[in-house]
GROMACS .gro file of C-alpha atoms in nm:
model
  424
    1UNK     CA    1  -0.630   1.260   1.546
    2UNK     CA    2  -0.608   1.383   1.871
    3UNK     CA    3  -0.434   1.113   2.157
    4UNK     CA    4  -0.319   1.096   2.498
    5UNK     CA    5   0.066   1.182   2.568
    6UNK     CA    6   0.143   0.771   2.666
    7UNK     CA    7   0.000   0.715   2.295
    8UNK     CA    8   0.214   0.952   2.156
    9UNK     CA    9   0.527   0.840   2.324
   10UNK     CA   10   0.413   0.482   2.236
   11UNK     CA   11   0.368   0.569   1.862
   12UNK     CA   12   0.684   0.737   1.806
   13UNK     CA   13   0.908   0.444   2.035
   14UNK     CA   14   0.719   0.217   1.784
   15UNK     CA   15   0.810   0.416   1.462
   16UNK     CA   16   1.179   0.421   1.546
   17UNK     CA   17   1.195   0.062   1.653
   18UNK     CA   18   1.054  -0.026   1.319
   19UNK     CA   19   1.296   0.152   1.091
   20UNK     CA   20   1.567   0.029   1.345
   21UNK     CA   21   1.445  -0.305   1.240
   22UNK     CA   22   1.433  -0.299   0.840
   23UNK     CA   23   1.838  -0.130   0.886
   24UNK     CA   24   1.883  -0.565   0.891
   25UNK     CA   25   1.781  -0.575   0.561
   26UNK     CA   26   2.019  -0.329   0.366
   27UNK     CA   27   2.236  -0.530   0.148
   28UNK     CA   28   2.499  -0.497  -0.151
   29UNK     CA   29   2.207  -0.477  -0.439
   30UNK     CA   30   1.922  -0.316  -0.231
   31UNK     CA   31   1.731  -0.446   0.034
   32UNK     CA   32   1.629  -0.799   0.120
   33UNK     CA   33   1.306  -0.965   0.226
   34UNK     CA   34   1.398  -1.091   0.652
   35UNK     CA   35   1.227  -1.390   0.759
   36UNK     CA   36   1.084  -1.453   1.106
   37UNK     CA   37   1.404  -1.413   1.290
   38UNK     CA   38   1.500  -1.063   1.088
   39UNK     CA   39   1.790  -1.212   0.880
   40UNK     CA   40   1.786  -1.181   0.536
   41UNK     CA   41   1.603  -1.475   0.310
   42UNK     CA   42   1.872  -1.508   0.003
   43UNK     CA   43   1.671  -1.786  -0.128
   44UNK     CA   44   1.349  -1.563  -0.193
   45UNK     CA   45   1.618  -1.248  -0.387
   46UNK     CA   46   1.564  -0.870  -0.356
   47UNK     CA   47   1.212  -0.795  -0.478
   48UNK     CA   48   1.095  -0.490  -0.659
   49UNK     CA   49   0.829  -0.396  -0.408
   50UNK     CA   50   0.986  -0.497  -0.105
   51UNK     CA   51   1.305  -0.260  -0.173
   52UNK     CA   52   1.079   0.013  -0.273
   53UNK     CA   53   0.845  -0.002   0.042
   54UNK     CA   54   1.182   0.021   0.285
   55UNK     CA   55   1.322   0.353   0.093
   56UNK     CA   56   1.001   0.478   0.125
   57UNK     CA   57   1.022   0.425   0.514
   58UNK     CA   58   1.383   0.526   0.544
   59UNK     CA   59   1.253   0.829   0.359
   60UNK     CA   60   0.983   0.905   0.621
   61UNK     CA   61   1.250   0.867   0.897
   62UNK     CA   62   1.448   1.097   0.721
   63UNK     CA   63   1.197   1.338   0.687
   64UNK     CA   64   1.042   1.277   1.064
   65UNK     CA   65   1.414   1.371   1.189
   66UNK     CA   66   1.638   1.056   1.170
   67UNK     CA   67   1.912   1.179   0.993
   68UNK     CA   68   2.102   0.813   1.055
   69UNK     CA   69   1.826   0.694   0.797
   70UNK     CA   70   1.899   0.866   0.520
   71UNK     CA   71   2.192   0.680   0.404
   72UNK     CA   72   1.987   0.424   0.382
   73UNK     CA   73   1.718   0.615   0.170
   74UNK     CA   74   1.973   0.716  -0.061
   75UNK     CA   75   2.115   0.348  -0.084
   76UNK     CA   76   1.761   0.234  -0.178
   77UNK     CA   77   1.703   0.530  -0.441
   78UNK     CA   78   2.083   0.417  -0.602
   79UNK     CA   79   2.021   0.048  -0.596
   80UNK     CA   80   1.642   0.103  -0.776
   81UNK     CA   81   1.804   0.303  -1.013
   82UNK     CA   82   2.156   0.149  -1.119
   83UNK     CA   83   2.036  -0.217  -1.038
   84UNK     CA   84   1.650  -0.275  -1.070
   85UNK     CA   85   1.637  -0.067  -1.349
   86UNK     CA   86   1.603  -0.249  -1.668
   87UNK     CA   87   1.848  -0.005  -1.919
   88UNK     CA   88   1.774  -0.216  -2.279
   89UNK     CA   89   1.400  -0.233  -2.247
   90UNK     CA   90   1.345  -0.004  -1.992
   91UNK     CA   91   1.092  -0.054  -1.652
   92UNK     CA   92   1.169  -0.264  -1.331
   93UNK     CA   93   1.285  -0.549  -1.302
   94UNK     CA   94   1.025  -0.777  -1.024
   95UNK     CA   95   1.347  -0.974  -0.865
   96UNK     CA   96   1.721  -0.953  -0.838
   97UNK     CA   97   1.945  -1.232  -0.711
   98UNK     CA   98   2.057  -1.187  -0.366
   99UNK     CA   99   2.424  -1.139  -0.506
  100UNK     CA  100   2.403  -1.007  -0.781
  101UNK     CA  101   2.192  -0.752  -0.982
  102UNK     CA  102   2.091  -0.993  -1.241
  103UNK     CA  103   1.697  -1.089  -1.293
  104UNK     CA  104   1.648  -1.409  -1.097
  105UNK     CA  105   1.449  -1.684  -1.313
  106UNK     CA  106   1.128  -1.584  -1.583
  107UNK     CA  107   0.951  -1.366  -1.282
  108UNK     CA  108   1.224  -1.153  -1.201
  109UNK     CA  109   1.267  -1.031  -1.602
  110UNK     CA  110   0.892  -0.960  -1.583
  111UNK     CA  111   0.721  -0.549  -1.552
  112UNK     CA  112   0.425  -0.549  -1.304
  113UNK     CA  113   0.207  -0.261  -1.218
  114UNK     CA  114   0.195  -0.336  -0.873
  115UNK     CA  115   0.574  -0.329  -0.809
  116UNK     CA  116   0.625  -0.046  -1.053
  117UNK     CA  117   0.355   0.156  -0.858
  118UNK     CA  118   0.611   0.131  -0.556
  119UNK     CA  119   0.917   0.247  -0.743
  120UNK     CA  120   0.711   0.587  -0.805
  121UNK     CA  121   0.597   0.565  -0.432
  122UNK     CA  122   0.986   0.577  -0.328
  123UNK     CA  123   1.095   0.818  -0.574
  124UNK     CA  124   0.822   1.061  -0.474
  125UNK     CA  125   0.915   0.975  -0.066
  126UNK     CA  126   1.288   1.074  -0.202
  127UNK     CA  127   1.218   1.399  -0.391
  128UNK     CA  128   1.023   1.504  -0.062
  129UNK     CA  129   1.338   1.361   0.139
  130UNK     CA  130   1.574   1.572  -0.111
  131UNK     CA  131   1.763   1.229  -0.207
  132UNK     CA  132   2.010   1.274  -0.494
  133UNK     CA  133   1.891   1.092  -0.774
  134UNK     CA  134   1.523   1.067  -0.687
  135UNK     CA  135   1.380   1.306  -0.903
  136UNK     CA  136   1.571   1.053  -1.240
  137UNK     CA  137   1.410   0.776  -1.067
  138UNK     CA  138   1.092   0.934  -1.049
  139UNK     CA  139   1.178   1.038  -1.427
  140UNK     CA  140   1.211   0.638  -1.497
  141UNK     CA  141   0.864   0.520  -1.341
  142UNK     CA  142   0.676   0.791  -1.524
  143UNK     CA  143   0.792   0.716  -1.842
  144UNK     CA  144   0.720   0.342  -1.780
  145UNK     CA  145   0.405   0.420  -1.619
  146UNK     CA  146   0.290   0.637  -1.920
  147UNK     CA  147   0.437   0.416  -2.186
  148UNK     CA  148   0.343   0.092  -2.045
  149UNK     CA  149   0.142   0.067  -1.768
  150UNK     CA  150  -0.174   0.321  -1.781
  151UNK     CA  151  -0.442   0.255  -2.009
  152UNK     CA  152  -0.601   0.588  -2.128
  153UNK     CA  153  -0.889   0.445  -2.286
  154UNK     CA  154  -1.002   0.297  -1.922
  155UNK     CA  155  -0.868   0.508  -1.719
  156UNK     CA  156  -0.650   0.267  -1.511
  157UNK     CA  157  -0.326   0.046  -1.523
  158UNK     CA  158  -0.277  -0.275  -1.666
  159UNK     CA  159  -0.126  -0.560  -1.467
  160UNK     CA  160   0.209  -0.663  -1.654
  161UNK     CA  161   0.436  -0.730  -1.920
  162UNK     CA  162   0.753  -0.937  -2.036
  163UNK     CA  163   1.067  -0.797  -1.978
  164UNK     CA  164   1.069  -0.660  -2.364
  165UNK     CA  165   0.707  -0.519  -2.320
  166UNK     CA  166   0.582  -0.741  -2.576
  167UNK     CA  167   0.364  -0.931  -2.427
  168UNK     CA  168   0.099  -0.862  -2.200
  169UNK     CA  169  -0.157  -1.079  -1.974
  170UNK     CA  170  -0.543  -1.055  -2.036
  171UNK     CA  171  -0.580  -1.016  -1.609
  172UNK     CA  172  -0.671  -0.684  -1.535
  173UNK     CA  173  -0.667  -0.610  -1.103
  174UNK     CA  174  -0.800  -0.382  -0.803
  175UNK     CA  175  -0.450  -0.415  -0.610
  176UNK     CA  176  -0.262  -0.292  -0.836
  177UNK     CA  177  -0.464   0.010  -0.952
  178UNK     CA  178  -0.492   0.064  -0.562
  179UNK     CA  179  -0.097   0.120  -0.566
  180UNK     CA  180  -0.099   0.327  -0.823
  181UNK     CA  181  -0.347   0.504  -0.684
  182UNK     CA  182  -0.170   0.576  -0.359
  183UNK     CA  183   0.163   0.619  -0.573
  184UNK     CA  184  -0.014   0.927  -0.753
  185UNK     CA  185  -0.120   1.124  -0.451
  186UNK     CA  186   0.234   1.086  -0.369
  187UNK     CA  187   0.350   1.194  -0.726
  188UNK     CA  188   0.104   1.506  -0.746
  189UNK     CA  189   0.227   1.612  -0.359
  190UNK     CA  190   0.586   1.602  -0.457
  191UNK     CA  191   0.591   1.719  -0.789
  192UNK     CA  192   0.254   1.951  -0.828
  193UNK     CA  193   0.181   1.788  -1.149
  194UNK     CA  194  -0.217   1.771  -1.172
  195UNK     CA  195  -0.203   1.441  -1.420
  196UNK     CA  196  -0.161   1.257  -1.095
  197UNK     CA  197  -0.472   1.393  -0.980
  198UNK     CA  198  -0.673   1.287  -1.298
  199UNK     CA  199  -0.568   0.899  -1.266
  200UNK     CA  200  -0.646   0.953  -0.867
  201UNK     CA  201  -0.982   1.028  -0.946
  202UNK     CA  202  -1.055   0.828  -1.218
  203UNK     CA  203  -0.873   0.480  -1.062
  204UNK     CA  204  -1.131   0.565  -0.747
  205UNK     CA  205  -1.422   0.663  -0.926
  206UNK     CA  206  -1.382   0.313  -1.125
  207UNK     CA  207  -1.315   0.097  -0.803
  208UNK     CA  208  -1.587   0.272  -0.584
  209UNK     CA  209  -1.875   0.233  -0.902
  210UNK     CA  210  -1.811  -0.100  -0.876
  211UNK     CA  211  -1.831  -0.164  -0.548
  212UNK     CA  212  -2.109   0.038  -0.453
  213UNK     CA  213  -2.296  -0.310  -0.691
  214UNK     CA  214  -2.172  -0.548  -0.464
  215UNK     CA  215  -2.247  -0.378  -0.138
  216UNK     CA  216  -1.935  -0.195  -0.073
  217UNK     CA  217  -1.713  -0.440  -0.106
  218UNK     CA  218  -1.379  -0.427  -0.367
  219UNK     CA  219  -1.362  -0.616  -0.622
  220UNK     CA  220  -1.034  -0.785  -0.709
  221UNK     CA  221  -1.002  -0.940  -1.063
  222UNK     CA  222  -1.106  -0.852  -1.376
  223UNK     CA  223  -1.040  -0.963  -1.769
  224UNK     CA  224  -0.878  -0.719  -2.013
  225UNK     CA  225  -1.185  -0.499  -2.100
  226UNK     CA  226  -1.248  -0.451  -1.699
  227UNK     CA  227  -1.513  -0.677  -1.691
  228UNK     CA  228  -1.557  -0.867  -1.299
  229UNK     CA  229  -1.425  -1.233  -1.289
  230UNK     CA  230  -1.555  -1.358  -0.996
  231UNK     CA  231  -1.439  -1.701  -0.980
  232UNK     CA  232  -1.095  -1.610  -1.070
  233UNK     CA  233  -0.851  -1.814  -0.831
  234UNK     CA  234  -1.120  -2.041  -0.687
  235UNK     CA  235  -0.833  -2.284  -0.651
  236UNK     CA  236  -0.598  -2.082  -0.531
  237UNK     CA  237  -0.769  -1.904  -0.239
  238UNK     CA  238  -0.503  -1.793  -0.015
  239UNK     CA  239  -0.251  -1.652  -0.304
  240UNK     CA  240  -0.076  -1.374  -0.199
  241UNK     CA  241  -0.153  -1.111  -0.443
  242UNK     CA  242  -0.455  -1.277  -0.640
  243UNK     CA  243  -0.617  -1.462  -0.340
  244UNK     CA  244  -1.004  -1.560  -0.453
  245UNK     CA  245  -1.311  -1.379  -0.369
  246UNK     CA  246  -1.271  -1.035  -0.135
  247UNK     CA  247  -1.041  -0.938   0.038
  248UNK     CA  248  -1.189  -0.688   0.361
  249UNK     CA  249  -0.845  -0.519   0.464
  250UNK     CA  250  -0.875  -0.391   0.099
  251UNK     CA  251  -1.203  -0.217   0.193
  252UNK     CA  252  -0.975  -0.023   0.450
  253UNK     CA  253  -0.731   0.068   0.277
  254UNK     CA  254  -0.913   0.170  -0.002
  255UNK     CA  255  -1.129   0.400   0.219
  256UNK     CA  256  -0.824   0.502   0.350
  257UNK     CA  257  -0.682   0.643  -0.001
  258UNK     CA  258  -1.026   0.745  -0.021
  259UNK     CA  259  -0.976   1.025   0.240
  260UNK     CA  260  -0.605   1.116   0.127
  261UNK     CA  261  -0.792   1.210  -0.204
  262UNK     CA  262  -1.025   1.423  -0.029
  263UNK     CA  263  -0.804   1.566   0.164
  264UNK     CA  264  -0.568   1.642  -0.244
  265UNK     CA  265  -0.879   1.812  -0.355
  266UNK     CA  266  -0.958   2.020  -0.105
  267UNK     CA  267  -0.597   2.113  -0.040
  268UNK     CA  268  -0.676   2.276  -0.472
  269UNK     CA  269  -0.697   2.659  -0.453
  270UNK     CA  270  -1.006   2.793  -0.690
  271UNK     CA  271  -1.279   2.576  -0.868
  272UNK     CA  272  -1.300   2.238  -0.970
  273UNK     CA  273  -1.519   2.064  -1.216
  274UNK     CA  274  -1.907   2.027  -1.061
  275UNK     CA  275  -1.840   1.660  -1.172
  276UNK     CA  276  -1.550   1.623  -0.957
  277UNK     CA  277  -1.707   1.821  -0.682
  278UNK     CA  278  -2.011   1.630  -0.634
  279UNK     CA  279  -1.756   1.271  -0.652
  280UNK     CA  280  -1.541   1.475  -0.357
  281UNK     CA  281  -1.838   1.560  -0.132
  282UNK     CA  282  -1.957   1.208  -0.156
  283UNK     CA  283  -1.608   1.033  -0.064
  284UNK     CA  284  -1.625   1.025   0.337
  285UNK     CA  285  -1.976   0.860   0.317
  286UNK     CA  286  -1.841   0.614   0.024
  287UNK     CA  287  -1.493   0.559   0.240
  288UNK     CA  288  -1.743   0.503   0.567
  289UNK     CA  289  -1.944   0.263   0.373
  290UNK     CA  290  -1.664   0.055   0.261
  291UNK     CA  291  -1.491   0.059   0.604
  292UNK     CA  292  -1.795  -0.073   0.804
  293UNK     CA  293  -1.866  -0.327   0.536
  294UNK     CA  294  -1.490  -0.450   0.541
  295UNK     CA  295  -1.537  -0.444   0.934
  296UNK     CA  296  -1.875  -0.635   0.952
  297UNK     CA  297  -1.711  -0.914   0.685
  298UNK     CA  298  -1.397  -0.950   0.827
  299UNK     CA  299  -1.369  -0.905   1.232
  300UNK     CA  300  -1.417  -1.109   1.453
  301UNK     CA  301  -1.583  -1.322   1.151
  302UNK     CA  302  -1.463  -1.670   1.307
  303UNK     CA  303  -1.538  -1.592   1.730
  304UNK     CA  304  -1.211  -1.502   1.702
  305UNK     CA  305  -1.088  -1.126   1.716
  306UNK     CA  306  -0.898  -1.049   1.411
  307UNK     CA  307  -0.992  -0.979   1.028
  308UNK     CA  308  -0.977  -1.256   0.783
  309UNK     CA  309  -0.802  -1.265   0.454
  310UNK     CA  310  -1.083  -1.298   0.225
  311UNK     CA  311  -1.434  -1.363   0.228
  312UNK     CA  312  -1.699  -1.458  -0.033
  313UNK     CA  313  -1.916  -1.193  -0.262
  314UNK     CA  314  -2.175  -1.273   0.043
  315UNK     CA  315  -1.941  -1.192   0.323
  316UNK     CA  316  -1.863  -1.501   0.450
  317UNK     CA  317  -1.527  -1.666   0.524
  318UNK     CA  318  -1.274  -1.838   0.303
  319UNK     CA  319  -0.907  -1.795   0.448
  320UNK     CA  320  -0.948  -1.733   0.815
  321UNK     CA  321  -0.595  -1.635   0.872
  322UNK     CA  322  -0.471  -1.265   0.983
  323UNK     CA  323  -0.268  -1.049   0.783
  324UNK     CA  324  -0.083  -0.843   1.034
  325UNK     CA  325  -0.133  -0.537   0.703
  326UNK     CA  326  -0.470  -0.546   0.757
  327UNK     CA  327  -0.484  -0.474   1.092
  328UNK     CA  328  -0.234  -0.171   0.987
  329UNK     CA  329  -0.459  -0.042   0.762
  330UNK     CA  330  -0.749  -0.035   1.028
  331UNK     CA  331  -0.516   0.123   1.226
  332UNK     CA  332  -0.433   0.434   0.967
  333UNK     CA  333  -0.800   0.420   0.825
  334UNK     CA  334  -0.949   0.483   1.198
  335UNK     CA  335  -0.656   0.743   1.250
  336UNK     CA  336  -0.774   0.913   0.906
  337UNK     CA  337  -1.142   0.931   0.970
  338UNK     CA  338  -1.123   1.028   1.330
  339UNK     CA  339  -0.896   1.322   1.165
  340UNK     CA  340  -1.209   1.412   0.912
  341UNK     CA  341  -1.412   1.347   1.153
  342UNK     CA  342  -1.234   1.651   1.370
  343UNK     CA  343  -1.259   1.850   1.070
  344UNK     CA  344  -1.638   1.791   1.031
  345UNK     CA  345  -1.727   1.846   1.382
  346UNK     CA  346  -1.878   1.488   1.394
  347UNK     CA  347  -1.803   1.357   1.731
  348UNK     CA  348  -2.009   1.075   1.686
  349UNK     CA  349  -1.770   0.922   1.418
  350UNK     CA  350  -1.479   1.110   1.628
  351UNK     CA  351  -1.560   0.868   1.914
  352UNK     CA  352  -1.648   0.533   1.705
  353UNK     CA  353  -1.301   0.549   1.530
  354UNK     CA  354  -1.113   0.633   1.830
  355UNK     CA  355  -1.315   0.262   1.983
  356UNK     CA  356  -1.189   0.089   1.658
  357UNK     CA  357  -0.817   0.251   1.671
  358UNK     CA  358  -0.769   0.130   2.040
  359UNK     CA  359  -0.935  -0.232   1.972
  360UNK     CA  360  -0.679  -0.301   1.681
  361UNK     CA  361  -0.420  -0.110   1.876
  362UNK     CA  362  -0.469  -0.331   2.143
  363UNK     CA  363  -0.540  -0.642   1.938
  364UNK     CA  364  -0.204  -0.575   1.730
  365UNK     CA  365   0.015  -0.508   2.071
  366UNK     CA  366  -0.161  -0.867   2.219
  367UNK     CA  367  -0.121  -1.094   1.929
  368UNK     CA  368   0.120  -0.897   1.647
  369UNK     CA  369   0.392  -0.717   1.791
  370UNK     CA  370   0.674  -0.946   1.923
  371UNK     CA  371   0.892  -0.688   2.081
  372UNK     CA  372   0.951  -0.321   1.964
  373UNK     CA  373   0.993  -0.313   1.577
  374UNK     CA  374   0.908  -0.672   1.506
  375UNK     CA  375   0.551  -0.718   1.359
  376UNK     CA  376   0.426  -1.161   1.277
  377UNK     CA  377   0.327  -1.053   0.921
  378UNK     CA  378   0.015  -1.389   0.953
  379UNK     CA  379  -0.127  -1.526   1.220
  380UNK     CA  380  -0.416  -1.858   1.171
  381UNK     CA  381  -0.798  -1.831   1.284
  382UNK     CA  382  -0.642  -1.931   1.686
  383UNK     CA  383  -0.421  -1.645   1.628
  384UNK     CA  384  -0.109  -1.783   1.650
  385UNK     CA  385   0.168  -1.742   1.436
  386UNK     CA  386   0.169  -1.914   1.057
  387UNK     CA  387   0.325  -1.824   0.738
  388UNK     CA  388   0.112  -2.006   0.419
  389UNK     CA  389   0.078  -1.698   0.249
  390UNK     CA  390   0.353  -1.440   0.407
  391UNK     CA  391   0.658  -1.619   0.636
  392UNK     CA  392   0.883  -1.406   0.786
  393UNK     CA  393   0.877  -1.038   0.848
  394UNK     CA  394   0.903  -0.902   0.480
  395UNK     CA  395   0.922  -0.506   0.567
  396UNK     CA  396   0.737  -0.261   0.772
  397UNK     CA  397   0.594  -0.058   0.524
  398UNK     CA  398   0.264  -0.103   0.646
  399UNK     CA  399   0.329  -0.097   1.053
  400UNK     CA  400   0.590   0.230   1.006
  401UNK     CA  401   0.281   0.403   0.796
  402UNK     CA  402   0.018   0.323   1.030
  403UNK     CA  403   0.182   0.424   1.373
  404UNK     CA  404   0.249   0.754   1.189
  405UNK     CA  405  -0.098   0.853   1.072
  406UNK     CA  406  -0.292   0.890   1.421
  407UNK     CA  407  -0.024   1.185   1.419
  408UNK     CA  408  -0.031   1.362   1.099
  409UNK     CA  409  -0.271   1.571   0.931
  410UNK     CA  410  -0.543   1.446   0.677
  411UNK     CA  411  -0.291   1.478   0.364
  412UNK     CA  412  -0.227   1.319   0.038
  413UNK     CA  413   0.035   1.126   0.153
  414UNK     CA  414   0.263   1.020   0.469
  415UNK     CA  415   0.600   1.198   0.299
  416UNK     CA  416   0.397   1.520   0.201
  417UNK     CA  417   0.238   1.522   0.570
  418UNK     CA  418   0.605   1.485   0.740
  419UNK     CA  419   0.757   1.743   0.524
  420UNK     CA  420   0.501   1.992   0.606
  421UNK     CA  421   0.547   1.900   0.973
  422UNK     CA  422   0.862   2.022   0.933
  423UNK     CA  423   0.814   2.324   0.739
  424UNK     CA  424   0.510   2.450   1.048
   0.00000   0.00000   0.00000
């Protein structure tokens, strides 16, 4: 994406001040979750996604030039190894007590997908990075990921098990299978190996089929057999994983990973399968059509600038507050199409994504950013700060990604794109 030099400056000020910012959350075991003041929130523990999310920053500033940051990527590849891994059962544990590396309650002993998608996120940030360990840690997730967590027979992952894998929940879902989606093009980018590729493609062709039936909008929950449950959560519509309904900054983000996989295929040197072809050359339109749709559902839904949290299968409303993520992910999704859009000669799009990338820009320096490096993670339908589904500042896994992209080339993934920065 091509910006002005202020931009640029502003972008990489931003960047820094952000990884400056999650160096308050290193601890003993790993890193902690910081609530709204940037200390650490003991009560909460170390979770499994949150520690995996900052090495993958620290790894980026490593690999964008910090060299002060990758102490504290190697801390976070050590600490997922020797203290979230689970060595009698194998897998991840979810949470760790602040104090010590033991599971903390019945959650903490239990596998997810989502979180486990994040551990082969950071290892694949590390092996890029050259961290010491990262290519054993990447080791770990794929055999947990092969052994436990991807279902051949559909094609995607499963949600989660017991700490013993053996038992399983019926609940099948889009989020997850959207982090492991993202966690592959990082696998396949770092380690060359084309089974990442295969679950890319057929975790997107999956989610984009069944969108494309309810007017380009994700679906969220499903039962064991992949089958839509569309009243799943009704009562608990503002949950923070499983919230009810739709959720528009998913549209984004999926037709952000959308374009990274584009971007994987046509990186491949000779032929591909006509199959795969034909699902390639329709991705941008499929990744514009879920972008707008997410857009026209979710800002500005209220007379309020801002995108909601979730909406009804008709597009309307249910929680009206802001997710400073999904803001992000406009952020990196307008970045990545204005980037294809470059590539196609389409200065149309060119010019309507650079209009959506300043309007969130704007809207996240007006109403998100509190000072350099410190992002509100929810804001209510006045847009003023609140914390019902996310208080406190969690990470910046999201921010640090998205004030990265209107800078990199259309890639699989942010570490890939950083590395190969380096190496031009």
């Amino acid at each position: 994406m091509i910006t002005d030099e202020t931009t640029q400056a502003w972008l990489a000020q931003e960047f820094d001040a952000l990884v400056d910012f999650a160096r308050r959350s290193r601890c003993e075991h790993g890193f902690s979750t910081l609530d709204a003041n940037g200390e650490a929130d003991r009560a909460t523990g170390l979770q499994l996604w949150i520690n995996c999310r900052m090495t993958h920053v620290f790894c980026l500033a490593t690999l964008a030039g910090d060299e002060s940051a990758r102490a504290y990527a190697q801390h976070g590849i050590d600490c997922l190894r020797h203290h979230f891994y689970d060595s009698q059962h194998g897998g991840f544990f979810t949470t760790l007590r602040y104090d010590t590396n033991e599971p903390l309650g019945d959650d903490g002993e239990r596998k997810a997908a989502y979180a486990h998608a994040f551990v082969l996120l950071a290892a694949s940030s590390g092996i890029q990075a050259g961290l010491t360990g990262a290519r054993e840690l990447y080791d770990l997730a794929l055999t947990a990921h092969e052994t436990y967590f991807w279902e051949p027979e559909y094609g995607l992952a499963r949600e989660s098990w017991n700490r013993d894998f053996t038992e399983t929940e019926d609940y099948r879902g889009a989020n997850a299978n959207m982090h492991t989606l993202e966690a592959s093009l990082a696998a396949w980018d770092a380690t060359s190996d084309v089974r990442w590729l295969e679950k890319s493609a057929s975790i997107l062709s999956f989610v984009l089929g069944e969108a494309e039936k309810i007017g380009w909008r994700i679906p969220e929950h499903f039962d064991s057999s992949w089958q839509l449950l569309p009243d799943f959560n009704r009562d608990q519509p503002a949950d923070p994983f499983r919230p009810f309904g739709l959720t528009p900054g998913h549209g984004i983000e999926w037709a952000r990973l959308a374009l990274h996989f584009w971007a994987a295929i046509n990186r491949l040197a000779g032929d591909i399968a006509p199959e795969l072809q034909e699902f390639v050359e329709r991705l941008p339109q499929a990744a514009y059509s879920l972008f707008t749709t997410a857009l026209a559902d979710g800002w500005d839904a209220d007379d309020a600038p801002g995108i909601v949290y979730t909406t009804d299968f008709d597009g309307k409303p249910v929680v009206h507050e802001r997710m400073h993520w999904t803001v992000c992910e406009g952020l990196g999704a307008a970045a990545a199409f204005a980037t294809y859009a470059e590539h196609a000669g389409d200065s149309d799009l060119r010019a309507d994504m650079q209009l959506w990338f300043d309007t969130f820009l704007d809207y996240a320096k007006e109403y998100l950013i509190e000072s350099p490096g410190r992002w509100i993670h929810e804001l209510d339908r006045t847009n003023t700060p609140s914390g019902i589904t996310w208080p406190g500042k969690p990470d910046v896994y999201h921010a640090a990604q998205c004030v990265l992209m209107p800078e990199l080339g259309l890639t699989p993934c942010f570490a890939g794109a950083l590395s190969e920065a380096n190496q031009n």
